[in-house]
PDB file of C-alpha atoms and ligand atoms in Angstrom:
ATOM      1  CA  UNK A   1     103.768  97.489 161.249  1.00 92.00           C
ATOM      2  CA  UNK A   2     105.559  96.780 164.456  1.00 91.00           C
ATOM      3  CA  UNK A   3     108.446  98.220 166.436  1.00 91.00           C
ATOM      4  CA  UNK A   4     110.608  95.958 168.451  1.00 87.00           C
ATOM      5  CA  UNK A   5     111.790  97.190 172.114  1.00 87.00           C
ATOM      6  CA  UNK A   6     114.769  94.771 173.822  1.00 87.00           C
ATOM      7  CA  UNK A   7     112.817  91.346 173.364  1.00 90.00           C
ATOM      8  CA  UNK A   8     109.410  92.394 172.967  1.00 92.00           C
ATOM      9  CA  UNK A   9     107.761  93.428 169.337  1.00 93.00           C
ATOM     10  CA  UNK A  10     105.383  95.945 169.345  1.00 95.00           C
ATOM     11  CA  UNK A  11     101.908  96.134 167.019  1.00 95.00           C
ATOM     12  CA  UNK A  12     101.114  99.269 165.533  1.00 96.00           C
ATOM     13  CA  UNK A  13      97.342  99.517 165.839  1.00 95.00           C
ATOM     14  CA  UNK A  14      96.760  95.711 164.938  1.00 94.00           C
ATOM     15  CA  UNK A  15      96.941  92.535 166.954  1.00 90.00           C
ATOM     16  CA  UNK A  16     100.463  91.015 165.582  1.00 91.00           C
ATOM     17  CA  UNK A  17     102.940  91.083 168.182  1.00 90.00           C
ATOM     18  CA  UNK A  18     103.678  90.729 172.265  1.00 91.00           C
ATOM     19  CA  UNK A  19     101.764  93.866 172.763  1.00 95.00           C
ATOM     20  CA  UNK A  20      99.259  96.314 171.028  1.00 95.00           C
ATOM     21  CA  UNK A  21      99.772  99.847 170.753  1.00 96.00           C
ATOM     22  CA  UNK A  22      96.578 101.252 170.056  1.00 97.00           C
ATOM     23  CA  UNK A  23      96.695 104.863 169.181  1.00 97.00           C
ATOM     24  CA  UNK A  24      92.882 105.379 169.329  1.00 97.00           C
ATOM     25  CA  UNK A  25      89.859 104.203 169.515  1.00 97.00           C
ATOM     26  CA  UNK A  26      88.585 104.110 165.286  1.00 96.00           C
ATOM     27  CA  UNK A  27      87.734 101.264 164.165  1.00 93.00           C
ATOM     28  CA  UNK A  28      90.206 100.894 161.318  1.00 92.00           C
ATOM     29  CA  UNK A  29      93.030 100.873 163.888  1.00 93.00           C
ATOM     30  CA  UNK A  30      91.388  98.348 166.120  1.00 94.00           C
ATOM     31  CA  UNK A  31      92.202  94.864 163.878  1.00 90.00           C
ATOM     32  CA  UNK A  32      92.290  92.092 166.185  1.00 89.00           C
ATOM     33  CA  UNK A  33      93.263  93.981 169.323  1.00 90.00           C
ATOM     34  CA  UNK A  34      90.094  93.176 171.494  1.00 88.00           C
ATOM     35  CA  UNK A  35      92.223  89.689 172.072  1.00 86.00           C
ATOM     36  CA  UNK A  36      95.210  91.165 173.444  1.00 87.00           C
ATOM     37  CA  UNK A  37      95.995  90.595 176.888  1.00 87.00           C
ATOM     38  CA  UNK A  38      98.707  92.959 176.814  1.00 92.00           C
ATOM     39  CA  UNK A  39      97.711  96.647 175.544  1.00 95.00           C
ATOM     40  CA  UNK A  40      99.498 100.072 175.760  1.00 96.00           C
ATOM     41  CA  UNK A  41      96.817 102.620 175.212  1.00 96.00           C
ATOM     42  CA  UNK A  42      95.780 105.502 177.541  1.00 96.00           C
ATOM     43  CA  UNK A  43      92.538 104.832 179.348  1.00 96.00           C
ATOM     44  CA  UNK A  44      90.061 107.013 177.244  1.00 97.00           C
ATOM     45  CA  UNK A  45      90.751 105.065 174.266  1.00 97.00           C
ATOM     46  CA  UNK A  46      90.733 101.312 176.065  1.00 95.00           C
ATOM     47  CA  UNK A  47      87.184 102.718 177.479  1.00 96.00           C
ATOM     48  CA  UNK A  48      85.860 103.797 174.259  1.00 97.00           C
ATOM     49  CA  UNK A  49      87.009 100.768 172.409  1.00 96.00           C
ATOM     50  CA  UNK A  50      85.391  99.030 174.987  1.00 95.00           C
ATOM     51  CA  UNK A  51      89.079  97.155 175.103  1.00 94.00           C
ATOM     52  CA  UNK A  52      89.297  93.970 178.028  1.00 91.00           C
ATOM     53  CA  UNK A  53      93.292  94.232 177.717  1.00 86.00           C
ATOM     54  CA  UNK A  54      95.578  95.243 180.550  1.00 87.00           C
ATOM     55  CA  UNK A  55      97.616  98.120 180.374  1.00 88.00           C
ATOM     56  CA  UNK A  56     101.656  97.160 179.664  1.00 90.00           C
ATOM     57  CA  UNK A  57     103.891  99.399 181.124  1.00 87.00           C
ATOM     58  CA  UNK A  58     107.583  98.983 178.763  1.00 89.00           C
ATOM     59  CA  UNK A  59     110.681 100.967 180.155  1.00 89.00           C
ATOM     60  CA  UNK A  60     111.944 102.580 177.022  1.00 92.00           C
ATOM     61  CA  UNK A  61     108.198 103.244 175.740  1.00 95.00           C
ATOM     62  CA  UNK A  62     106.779 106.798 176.582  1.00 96.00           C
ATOM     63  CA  UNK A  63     102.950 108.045 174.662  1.00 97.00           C
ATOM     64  CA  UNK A  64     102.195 111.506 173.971  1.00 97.00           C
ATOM     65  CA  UNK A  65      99.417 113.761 173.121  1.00 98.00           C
ATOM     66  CA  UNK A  66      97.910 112.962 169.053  1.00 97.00           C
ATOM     67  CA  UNK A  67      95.060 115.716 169.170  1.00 96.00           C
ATOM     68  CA  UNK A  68      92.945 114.163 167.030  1.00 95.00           C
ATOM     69  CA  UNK A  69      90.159 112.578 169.400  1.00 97.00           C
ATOM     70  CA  UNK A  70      90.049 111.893 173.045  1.00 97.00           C
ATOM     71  CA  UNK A  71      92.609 109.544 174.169  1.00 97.00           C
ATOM     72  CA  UNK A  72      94.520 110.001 170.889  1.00 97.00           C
ATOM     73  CA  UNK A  73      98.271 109.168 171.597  1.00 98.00           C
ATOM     74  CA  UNK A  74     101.606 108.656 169.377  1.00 98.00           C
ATOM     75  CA  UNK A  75     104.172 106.235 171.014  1.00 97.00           C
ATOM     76  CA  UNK A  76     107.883 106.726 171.035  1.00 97.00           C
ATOM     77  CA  UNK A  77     110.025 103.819 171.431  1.00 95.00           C
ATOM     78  CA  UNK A  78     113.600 103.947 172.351  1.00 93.00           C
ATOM     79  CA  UNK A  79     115.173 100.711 171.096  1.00 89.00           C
ATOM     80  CA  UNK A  80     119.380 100.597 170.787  1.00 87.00           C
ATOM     81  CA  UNK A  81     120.023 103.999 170.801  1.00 90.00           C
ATOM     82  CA  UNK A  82     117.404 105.083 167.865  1.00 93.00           C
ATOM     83  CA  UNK A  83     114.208 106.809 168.585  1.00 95.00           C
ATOM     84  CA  UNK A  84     111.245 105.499 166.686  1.00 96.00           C
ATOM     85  CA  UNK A  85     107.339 106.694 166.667  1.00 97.00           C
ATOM     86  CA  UNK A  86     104.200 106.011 165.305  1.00 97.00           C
ATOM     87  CA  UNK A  87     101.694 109.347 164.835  1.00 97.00           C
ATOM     88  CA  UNK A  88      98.623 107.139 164.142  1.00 96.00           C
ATOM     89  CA  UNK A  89      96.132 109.445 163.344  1.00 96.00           C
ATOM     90  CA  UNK A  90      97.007 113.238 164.122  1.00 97.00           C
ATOM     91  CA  UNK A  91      95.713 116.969 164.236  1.00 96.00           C
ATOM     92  CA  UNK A  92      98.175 119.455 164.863  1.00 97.00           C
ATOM     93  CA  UNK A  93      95.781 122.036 165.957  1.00 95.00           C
ATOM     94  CA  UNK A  94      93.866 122.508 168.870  1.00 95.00           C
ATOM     95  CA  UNK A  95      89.809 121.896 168.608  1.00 94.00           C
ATOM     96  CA  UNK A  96      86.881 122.149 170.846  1.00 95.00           C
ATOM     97  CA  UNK A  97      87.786 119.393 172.783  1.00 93.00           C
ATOM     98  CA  UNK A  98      91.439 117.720 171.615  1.00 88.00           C
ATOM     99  CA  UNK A  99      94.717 119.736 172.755  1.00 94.00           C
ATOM    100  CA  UNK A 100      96.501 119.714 168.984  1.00 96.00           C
ATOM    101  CA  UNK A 101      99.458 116.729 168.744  1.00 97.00           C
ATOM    102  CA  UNK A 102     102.877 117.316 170.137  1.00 97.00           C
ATOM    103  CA  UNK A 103     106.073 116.814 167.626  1.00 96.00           C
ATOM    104  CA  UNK A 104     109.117 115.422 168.984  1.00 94.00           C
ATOM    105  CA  UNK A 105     112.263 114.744 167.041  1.00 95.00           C
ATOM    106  CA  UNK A 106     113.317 111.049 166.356  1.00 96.00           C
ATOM    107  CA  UNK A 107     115.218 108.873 163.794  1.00 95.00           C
ATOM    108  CA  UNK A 108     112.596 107.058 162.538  1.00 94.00           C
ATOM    109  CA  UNK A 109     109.019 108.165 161.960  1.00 96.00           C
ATOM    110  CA  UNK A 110     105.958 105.929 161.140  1.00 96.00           C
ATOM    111  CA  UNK A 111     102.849 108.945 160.175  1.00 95.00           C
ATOM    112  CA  UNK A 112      99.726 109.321 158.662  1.00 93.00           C
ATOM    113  CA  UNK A 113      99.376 110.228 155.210  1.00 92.00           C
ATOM    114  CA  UNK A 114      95.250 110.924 154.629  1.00 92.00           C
ATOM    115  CA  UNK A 115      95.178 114.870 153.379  1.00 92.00           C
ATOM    116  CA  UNK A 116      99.066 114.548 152.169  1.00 92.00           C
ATOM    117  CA  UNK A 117      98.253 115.685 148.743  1.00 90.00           C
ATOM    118  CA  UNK A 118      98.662 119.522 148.411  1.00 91.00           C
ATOM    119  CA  UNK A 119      95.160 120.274 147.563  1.00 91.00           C
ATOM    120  CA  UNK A 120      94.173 119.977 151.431  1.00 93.00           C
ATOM    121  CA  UNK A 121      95.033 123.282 153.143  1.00 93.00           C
ATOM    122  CA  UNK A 122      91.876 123.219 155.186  1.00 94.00           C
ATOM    123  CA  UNK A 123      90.547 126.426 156.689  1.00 94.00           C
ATOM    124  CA  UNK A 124      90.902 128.330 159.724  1.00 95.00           C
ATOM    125  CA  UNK A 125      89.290 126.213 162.020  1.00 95.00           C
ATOM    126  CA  UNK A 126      87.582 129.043 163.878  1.00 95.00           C
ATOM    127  CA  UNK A 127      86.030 130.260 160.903  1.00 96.00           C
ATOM    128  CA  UNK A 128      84.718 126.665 159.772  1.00 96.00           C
ATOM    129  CA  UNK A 129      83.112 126.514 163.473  1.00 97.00           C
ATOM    130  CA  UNK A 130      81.306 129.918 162.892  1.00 97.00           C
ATOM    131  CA  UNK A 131      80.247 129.302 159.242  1.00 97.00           C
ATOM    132  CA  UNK A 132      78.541 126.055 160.448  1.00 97.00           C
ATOM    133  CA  UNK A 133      76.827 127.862 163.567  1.00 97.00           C
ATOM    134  CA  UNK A 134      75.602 130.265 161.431  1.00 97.00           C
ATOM    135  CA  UNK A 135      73.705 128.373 158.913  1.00 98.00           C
ATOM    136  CA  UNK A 136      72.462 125.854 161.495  1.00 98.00           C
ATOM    137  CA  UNK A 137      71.321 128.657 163.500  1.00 97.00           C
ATOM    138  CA  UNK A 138      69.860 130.438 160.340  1.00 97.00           C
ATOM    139  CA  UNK A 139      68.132 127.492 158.999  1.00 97.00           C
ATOM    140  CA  UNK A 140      66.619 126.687 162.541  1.00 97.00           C
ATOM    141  CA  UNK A 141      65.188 129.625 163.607  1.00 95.00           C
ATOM    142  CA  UNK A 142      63.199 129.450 160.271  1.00 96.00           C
ATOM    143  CA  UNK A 143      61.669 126.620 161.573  1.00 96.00           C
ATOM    144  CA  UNK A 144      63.666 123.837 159.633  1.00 97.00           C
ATOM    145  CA  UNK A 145      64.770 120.369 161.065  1.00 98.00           C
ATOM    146  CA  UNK A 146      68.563 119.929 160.229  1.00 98.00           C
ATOM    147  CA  UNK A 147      70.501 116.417 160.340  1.00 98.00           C
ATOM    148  CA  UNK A 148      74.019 116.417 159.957  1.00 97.00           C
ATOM    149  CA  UNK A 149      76.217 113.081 158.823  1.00 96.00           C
ATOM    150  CA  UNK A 150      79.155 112.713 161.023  1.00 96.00           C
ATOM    151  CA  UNK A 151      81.526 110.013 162.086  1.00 96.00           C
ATOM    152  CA  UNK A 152      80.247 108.849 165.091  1.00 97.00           C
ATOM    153  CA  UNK A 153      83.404 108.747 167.488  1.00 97.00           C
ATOM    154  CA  UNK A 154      85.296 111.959 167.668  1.00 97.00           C
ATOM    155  CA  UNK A 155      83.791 113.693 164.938  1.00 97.00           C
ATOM    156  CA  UNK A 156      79.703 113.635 166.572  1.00 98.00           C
ATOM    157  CA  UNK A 157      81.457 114.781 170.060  1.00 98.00           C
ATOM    158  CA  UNK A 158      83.216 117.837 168.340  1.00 97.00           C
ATOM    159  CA  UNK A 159      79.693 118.480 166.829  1.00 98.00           C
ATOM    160  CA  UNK A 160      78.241 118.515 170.281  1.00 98.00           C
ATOM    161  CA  UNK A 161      80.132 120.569 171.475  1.00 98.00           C
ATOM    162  CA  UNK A 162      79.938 123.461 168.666  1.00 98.00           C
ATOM    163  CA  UNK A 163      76.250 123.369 168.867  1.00 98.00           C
ATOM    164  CA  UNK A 164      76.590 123.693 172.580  1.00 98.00           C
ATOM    165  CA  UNK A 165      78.819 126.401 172.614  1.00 97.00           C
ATOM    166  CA  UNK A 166      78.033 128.497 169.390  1.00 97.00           C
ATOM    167  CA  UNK A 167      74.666 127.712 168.769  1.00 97.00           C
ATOM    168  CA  UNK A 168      73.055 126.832 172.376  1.00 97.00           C
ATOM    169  CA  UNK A 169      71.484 123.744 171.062  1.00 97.00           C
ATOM    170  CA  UNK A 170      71.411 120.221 172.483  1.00 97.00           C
ATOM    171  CA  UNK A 171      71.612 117.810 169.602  1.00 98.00           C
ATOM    172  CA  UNK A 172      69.914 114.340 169.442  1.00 98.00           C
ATOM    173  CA  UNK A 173      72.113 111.633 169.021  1.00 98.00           C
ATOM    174  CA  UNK A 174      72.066 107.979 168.685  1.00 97.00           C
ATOM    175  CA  UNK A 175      72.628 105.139 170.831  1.00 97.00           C
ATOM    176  CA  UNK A 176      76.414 104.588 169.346  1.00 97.00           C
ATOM    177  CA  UNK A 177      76.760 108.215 169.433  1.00 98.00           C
ATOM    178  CA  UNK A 178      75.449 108.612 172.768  1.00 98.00           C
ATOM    179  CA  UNK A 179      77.964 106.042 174.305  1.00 98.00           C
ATOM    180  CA  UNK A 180      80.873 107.605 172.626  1.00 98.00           C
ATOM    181  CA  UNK A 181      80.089 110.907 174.608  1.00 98.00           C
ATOM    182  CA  UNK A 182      78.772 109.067 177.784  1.00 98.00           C
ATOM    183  CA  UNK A 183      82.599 108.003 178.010  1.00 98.00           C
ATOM    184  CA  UNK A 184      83.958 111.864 176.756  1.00 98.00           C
ATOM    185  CA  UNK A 185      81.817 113.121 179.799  1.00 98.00           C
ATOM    186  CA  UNK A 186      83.593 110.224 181.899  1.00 98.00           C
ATOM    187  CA  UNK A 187      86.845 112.070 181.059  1.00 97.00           C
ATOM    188  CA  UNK A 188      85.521 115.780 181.410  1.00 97.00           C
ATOM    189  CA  UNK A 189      84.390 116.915 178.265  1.00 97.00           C
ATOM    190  CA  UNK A 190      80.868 118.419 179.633  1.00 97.00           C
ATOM    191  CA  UNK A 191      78.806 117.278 175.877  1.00 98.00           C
ATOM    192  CA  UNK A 192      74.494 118.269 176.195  1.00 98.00           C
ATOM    193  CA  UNK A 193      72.646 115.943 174.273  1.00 98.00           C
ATOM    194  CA  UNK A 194      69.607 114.230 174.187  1.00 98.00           C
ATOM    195  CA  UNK A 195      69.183 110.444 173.119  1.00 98.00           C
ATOM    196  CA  UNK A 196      66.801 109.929 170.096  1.00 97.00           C
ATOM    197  CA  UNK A 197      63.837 107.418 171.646  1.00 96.00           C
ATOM    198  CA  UNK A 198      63.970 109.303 174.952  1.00 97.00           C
ATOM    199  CA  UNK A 199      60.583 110.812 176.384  1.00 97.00           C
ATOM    200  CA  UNK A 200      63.299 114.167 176.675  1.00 97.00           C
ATOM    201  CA  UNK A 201      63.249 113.605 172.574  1.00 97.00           C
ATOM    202  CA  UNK A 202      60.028 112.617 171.855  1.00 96.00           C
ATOM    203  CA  UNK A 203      59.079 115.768 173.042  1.00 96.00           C
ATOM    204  CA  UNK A 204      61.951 117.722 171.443  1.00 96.00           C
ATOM    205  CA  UNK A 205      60.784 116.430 168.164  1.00 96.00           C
ATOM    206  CA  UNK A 206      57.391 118.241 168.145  1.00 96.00           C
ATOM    207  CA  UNK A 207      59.481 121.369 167.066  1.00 96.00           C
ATOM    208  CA  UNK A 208      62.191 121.949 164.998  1.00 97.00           C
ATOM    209  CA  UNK A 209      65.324 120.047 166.246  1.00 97.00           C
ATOM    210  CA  UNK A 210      68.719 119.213 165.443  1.00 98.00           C
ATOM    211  CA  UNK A 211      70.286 115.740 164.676  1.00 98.00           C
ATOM    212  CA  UNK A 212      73.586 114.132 164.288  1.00 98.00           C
ATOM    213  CA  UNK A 213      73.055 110.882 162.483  1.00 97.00           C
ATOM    214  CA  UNK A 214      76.111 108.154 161.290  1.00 96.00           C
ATOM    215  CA  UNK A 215      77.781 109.392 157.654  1.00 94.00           C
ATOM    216  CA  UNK A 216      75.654 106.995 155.814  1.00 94.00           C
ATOM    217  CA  UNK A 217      72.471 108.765 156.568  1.00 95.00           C
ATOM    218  CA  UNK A 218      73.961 112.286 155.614  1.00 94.00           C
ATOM    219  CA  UNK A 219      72.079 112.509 152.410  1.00 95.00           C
ATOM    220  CA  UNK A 220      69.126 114.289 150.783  1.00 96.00           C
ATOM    221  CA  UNK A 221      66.817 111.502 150.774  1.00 96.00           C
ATOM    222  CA  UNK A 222      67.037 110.527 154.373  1.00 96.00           C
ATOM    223  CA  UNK A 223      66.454 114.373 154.945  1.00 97.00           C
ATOM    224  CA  UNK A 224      63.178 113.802 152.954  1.00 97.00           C
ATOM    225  CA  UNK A 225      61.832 110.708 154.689  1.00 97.00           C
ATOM    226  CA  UNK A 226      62.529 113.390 158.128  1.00 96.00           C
ATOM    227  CA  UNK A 227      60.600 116.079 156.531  1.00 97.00           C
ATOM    228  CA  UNK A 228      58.159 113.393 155.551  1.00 97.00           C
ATOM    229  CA  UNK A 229      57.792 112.243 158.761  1.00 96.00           C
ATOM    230  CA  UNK A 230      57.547 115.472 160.549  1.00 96.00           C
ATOM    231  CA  UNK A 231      55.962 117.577 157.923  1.00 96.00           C
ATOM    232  CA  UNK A 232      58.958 120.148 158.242  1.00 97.00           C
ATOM    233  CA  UNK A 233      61.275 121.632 156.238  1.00 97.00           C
ATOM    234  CA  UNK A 234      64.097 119.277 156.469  1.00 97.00           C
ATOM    235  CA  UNK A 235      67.971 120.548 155.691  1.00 98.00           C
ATOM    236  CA  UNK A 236      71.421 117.956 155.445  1.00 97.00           C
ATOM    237  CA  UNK A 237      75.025 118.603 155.772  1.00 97.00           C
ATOM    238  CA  UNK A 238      77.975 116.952 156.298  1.00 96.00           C
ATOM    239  CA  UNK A 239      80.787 117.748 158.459  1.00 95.00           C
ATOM    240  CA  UNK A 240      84.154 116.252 156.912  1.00 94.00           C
ATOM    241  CA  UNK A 241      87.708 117.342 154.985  1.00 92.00           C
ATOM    242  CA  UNK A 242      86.789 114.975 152.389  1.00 91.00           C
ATOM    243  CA  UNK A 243      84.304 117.891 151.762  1.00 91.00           C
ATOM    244  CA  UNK A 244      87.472 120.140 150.322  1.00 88.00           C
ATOM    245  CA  UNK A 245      87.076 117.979 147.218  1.00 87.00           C
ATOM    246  CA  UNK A 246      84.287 115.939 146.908  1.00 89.00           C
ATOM    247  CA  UNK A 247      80.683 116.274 146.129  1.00 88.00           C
ATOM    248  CA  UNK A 248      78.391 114.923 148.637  1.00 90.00           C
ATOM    249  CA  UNK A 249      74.654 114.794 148.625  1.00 94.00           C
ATOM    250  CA  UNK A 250      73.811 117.364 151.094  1.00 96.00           C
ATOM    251  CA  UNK A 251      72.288 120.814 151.399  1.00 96.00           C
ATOM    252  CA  UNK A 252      75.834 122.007 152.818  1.00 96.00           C
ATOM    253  CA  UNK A 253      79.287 120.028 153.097  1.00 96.00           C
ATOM    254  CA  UNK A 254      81.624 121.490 155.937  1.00 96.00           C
ATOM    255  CA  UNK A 255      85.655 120.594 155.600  1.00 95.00           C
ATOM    256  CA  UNK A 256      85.983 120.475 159.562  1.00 96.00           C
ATOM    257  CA  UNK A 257      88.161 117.698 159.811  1.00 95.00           C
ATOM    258  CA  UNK A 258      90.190 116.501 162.831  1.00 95.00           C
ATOM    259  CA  UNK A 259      93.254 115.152 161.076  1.00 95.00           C
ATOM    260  CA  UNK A 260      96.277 117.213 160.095  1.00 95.00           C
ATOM    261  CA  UNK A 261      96.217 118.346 156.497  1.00 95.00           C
ATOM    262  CA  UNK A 262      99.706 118.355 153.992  1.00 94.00           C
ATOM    263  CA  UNK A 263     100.620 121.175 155.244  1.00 95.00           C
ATOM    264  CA  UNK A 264     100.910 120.384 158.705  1.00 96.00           C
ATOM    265  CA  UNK A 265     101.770 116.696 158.100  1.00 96.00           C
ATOM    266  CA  UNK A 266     105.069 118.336 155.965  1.00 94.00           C
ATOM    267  CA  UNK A 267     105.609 120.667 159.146  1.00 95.00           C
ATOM    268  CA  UNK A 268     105.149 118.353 161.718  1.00 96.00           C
ATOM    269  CA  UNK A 269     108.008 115.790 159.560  1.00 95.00           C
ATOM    270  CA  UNK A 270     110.456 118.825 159.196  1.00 94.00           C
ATOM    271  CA  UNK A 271     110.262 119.275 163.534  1.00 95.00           C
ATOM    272  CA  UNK A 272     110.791 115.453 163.725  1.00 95.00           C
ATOM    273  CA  UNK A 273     114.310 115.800 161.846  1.00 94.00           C
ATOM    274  CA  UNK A 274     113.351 112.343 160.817  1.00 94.00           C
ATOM    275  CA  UNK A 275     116.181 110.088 159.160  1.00 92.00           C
ATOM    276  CA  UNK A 276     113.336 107.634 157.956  1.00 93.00           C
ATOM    277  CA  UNK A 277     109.751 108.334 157.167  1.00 94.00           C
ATOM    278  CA  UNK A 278     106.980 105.952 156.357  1.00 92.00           C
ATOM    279  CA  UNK A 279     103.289 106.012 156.261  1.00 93.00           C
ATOM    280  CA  UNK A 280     100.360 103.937 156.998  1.00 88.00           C
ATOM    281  CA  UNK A 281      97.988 105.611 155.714  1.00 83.00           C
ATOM    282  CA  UNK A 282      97.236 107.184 151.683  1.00 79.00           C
ATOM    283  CA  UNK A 283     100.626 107.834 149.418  1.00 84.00           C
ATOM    284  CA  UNK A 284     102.630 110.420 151.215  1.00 86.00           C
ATOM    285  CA  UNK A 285     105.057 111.077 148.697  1.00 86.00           C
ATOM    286  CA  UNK A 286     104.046 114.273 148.254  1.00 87.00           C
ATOM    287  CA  UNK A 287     105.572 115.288 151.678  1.00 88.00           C
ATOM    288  CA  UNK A 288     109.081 114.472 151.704  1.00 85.00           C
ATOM    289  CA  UNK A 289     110.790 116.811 149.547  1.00 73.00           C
ATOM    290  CA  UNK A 290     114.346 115.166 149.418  1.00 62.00           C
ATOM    291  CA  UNK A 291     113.644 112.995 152.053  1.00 59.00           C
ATOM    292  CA  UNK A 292     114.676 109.906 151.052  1.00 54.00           C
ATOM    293  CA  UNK A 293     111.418 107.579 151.416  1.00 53.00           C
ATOM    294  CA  UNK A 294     111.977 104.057 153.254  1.00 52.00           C
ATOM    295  CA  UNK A 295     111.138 101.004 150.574  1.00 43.00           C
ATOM    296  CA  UNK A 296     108.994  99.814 153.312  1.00 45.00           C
ATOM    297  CA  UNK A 297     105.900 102.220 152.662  1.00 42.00           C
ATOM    298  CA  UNK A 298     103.067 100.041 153.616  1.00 38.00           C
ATOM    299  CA  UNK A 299      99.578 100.356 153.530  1.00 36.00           C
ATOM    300  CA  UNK A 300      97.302  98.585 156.304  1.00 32.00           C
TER     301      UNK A 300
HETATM  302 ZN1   ZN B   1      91.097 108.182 163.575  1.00 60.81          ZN
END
């Protein structure tokens, strides 16, 4: 997907055109950016993508906040009197760390579609925050280890930060995870961990501890090969919306997402007053009412 502005075509989180727009820093919406010379981005996101580009400034071309994770922006293009923008990924409400998106009207909306079906109304964030304290906390002061599977980008640094502020606990973290919020603390965001492999972790390890570990490892059996290892009780859980719906293989599954779910995707297109909407993510048809939807749905 690509917006034009005067001469100039802009990419919508993909390497296709004079310049990249790259809303964040996720992998899925960094296709062949790293070789752009010419990148609009703010500078959390071309610091956690690790991007060599140069920032483009484009009269016409203004970003704004996308909550989501840090750095997270939406770009509006003004191009012959029509107001276009691109959400990328979004979360309307405000979390530990992100500042929820801001909505701004326009003629022409390109937005995310991942929770659009009307199942996903997730739960008051607050209470999803304090449920998940509580049985970590629980668990732990029994004396059990407890991993939880969590992206590692965005989703790990949110983590941090709960166990931080609800909990007191410093989580381990690894090496991926442990860049992500070297650059977060760059920008601010004050995030206590300790790196796993560490002499600081090495010696956490003799007692219970807690762990964030990548999605993949967010299972039972990894818990077991912990508990194994340690000769601990060892407890999993998963922090993701997906967890609304699906089964996972985990002890607990927590639905704290940082997207926008259909409810708040349908509010935020209402405020937009949108003429045309697309998505670029899932099948959004769910959220137009009479909308008409623009032929051009696309999936990338
Ligand atoms: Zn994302």
């Amino acid at each position: 997907m690509q917006f034009p502005c005067g001469d100039v075509t802009i990419a919508l989180d993909h390497g296709n055109g004079d310049v990249s727009f790259v809303s964040h820093a996720h992998s899925d919406h960094l296709n062949g950016v790293r070789r752009k010379e010419k990148i609009i981005a703010s500078e959390e996101t071309i610091a956690l993508a690790e991007l060599k580009g140069t920032q483009h400034n484009l009269q016409n071309v203004k970003l704004i906040n996308a909550g989501h994770i840090l750095g997270a922006r939406q770009i509006i293009v003004e191009n012959d009197g029509s107001k276009a923008v691109y959400t990328g990924d979004i979360c309307l409400r405000d979390n530990l760390i992100a500042k929820g998106a801001d909505i701004v009207e326009c003629d022409h909306l390109i937005i995310e579609a991942t929770y659009a079906d009307p199942f996903y109304k997730f739960p008051p964030y607050e209470e999803v925050c304090e449920q998940m304290a509580k049985w970590i906390k629980e668990n732990y002061e029994k004396g059990a280890n407890i991993v939880i599977g969590c992206y590692e980008l965005g989703k790990a640094q949110e983590l941090v930060k709960l166990l931080n502020n609800y909990c007191n606990i410093a989580p381990l973290v690894n090496e991926k995870t442990n860049r992500f919020c070297e650059v977060y603390e760059k920008f601010g965001v004050k995030l206590d961990h300790v790196l796993i492999g560490s002499d600081e972790a090495e010696e956490m390890m003799k007692k219970p501890f807690v762990a964030l570990v990548p999605m993949r490892n967010g299972k039972r059996y990894f818990a077991r090969k912990i508990a194994e290892a340690f000769n601990r009780e060892t407890l999993v859980a998963i922090a993701t919306g997906w967890a609304m719906r699906y089964g996972f293989n985990v002890d607990m599954a927590f639905p704290l997402s940082d997207h926008a779910d259909h409810h708040d995707l349908k509010y935020y297109i209402e405020q937009s007053n949108a003429k045309e909407v697309e998505f670029f993510s899932g099948d959004g048809s769910s959220l137009l009412g009479n909308k008409p939807l623009n032929p051009r749905l696309s999936i990338f």
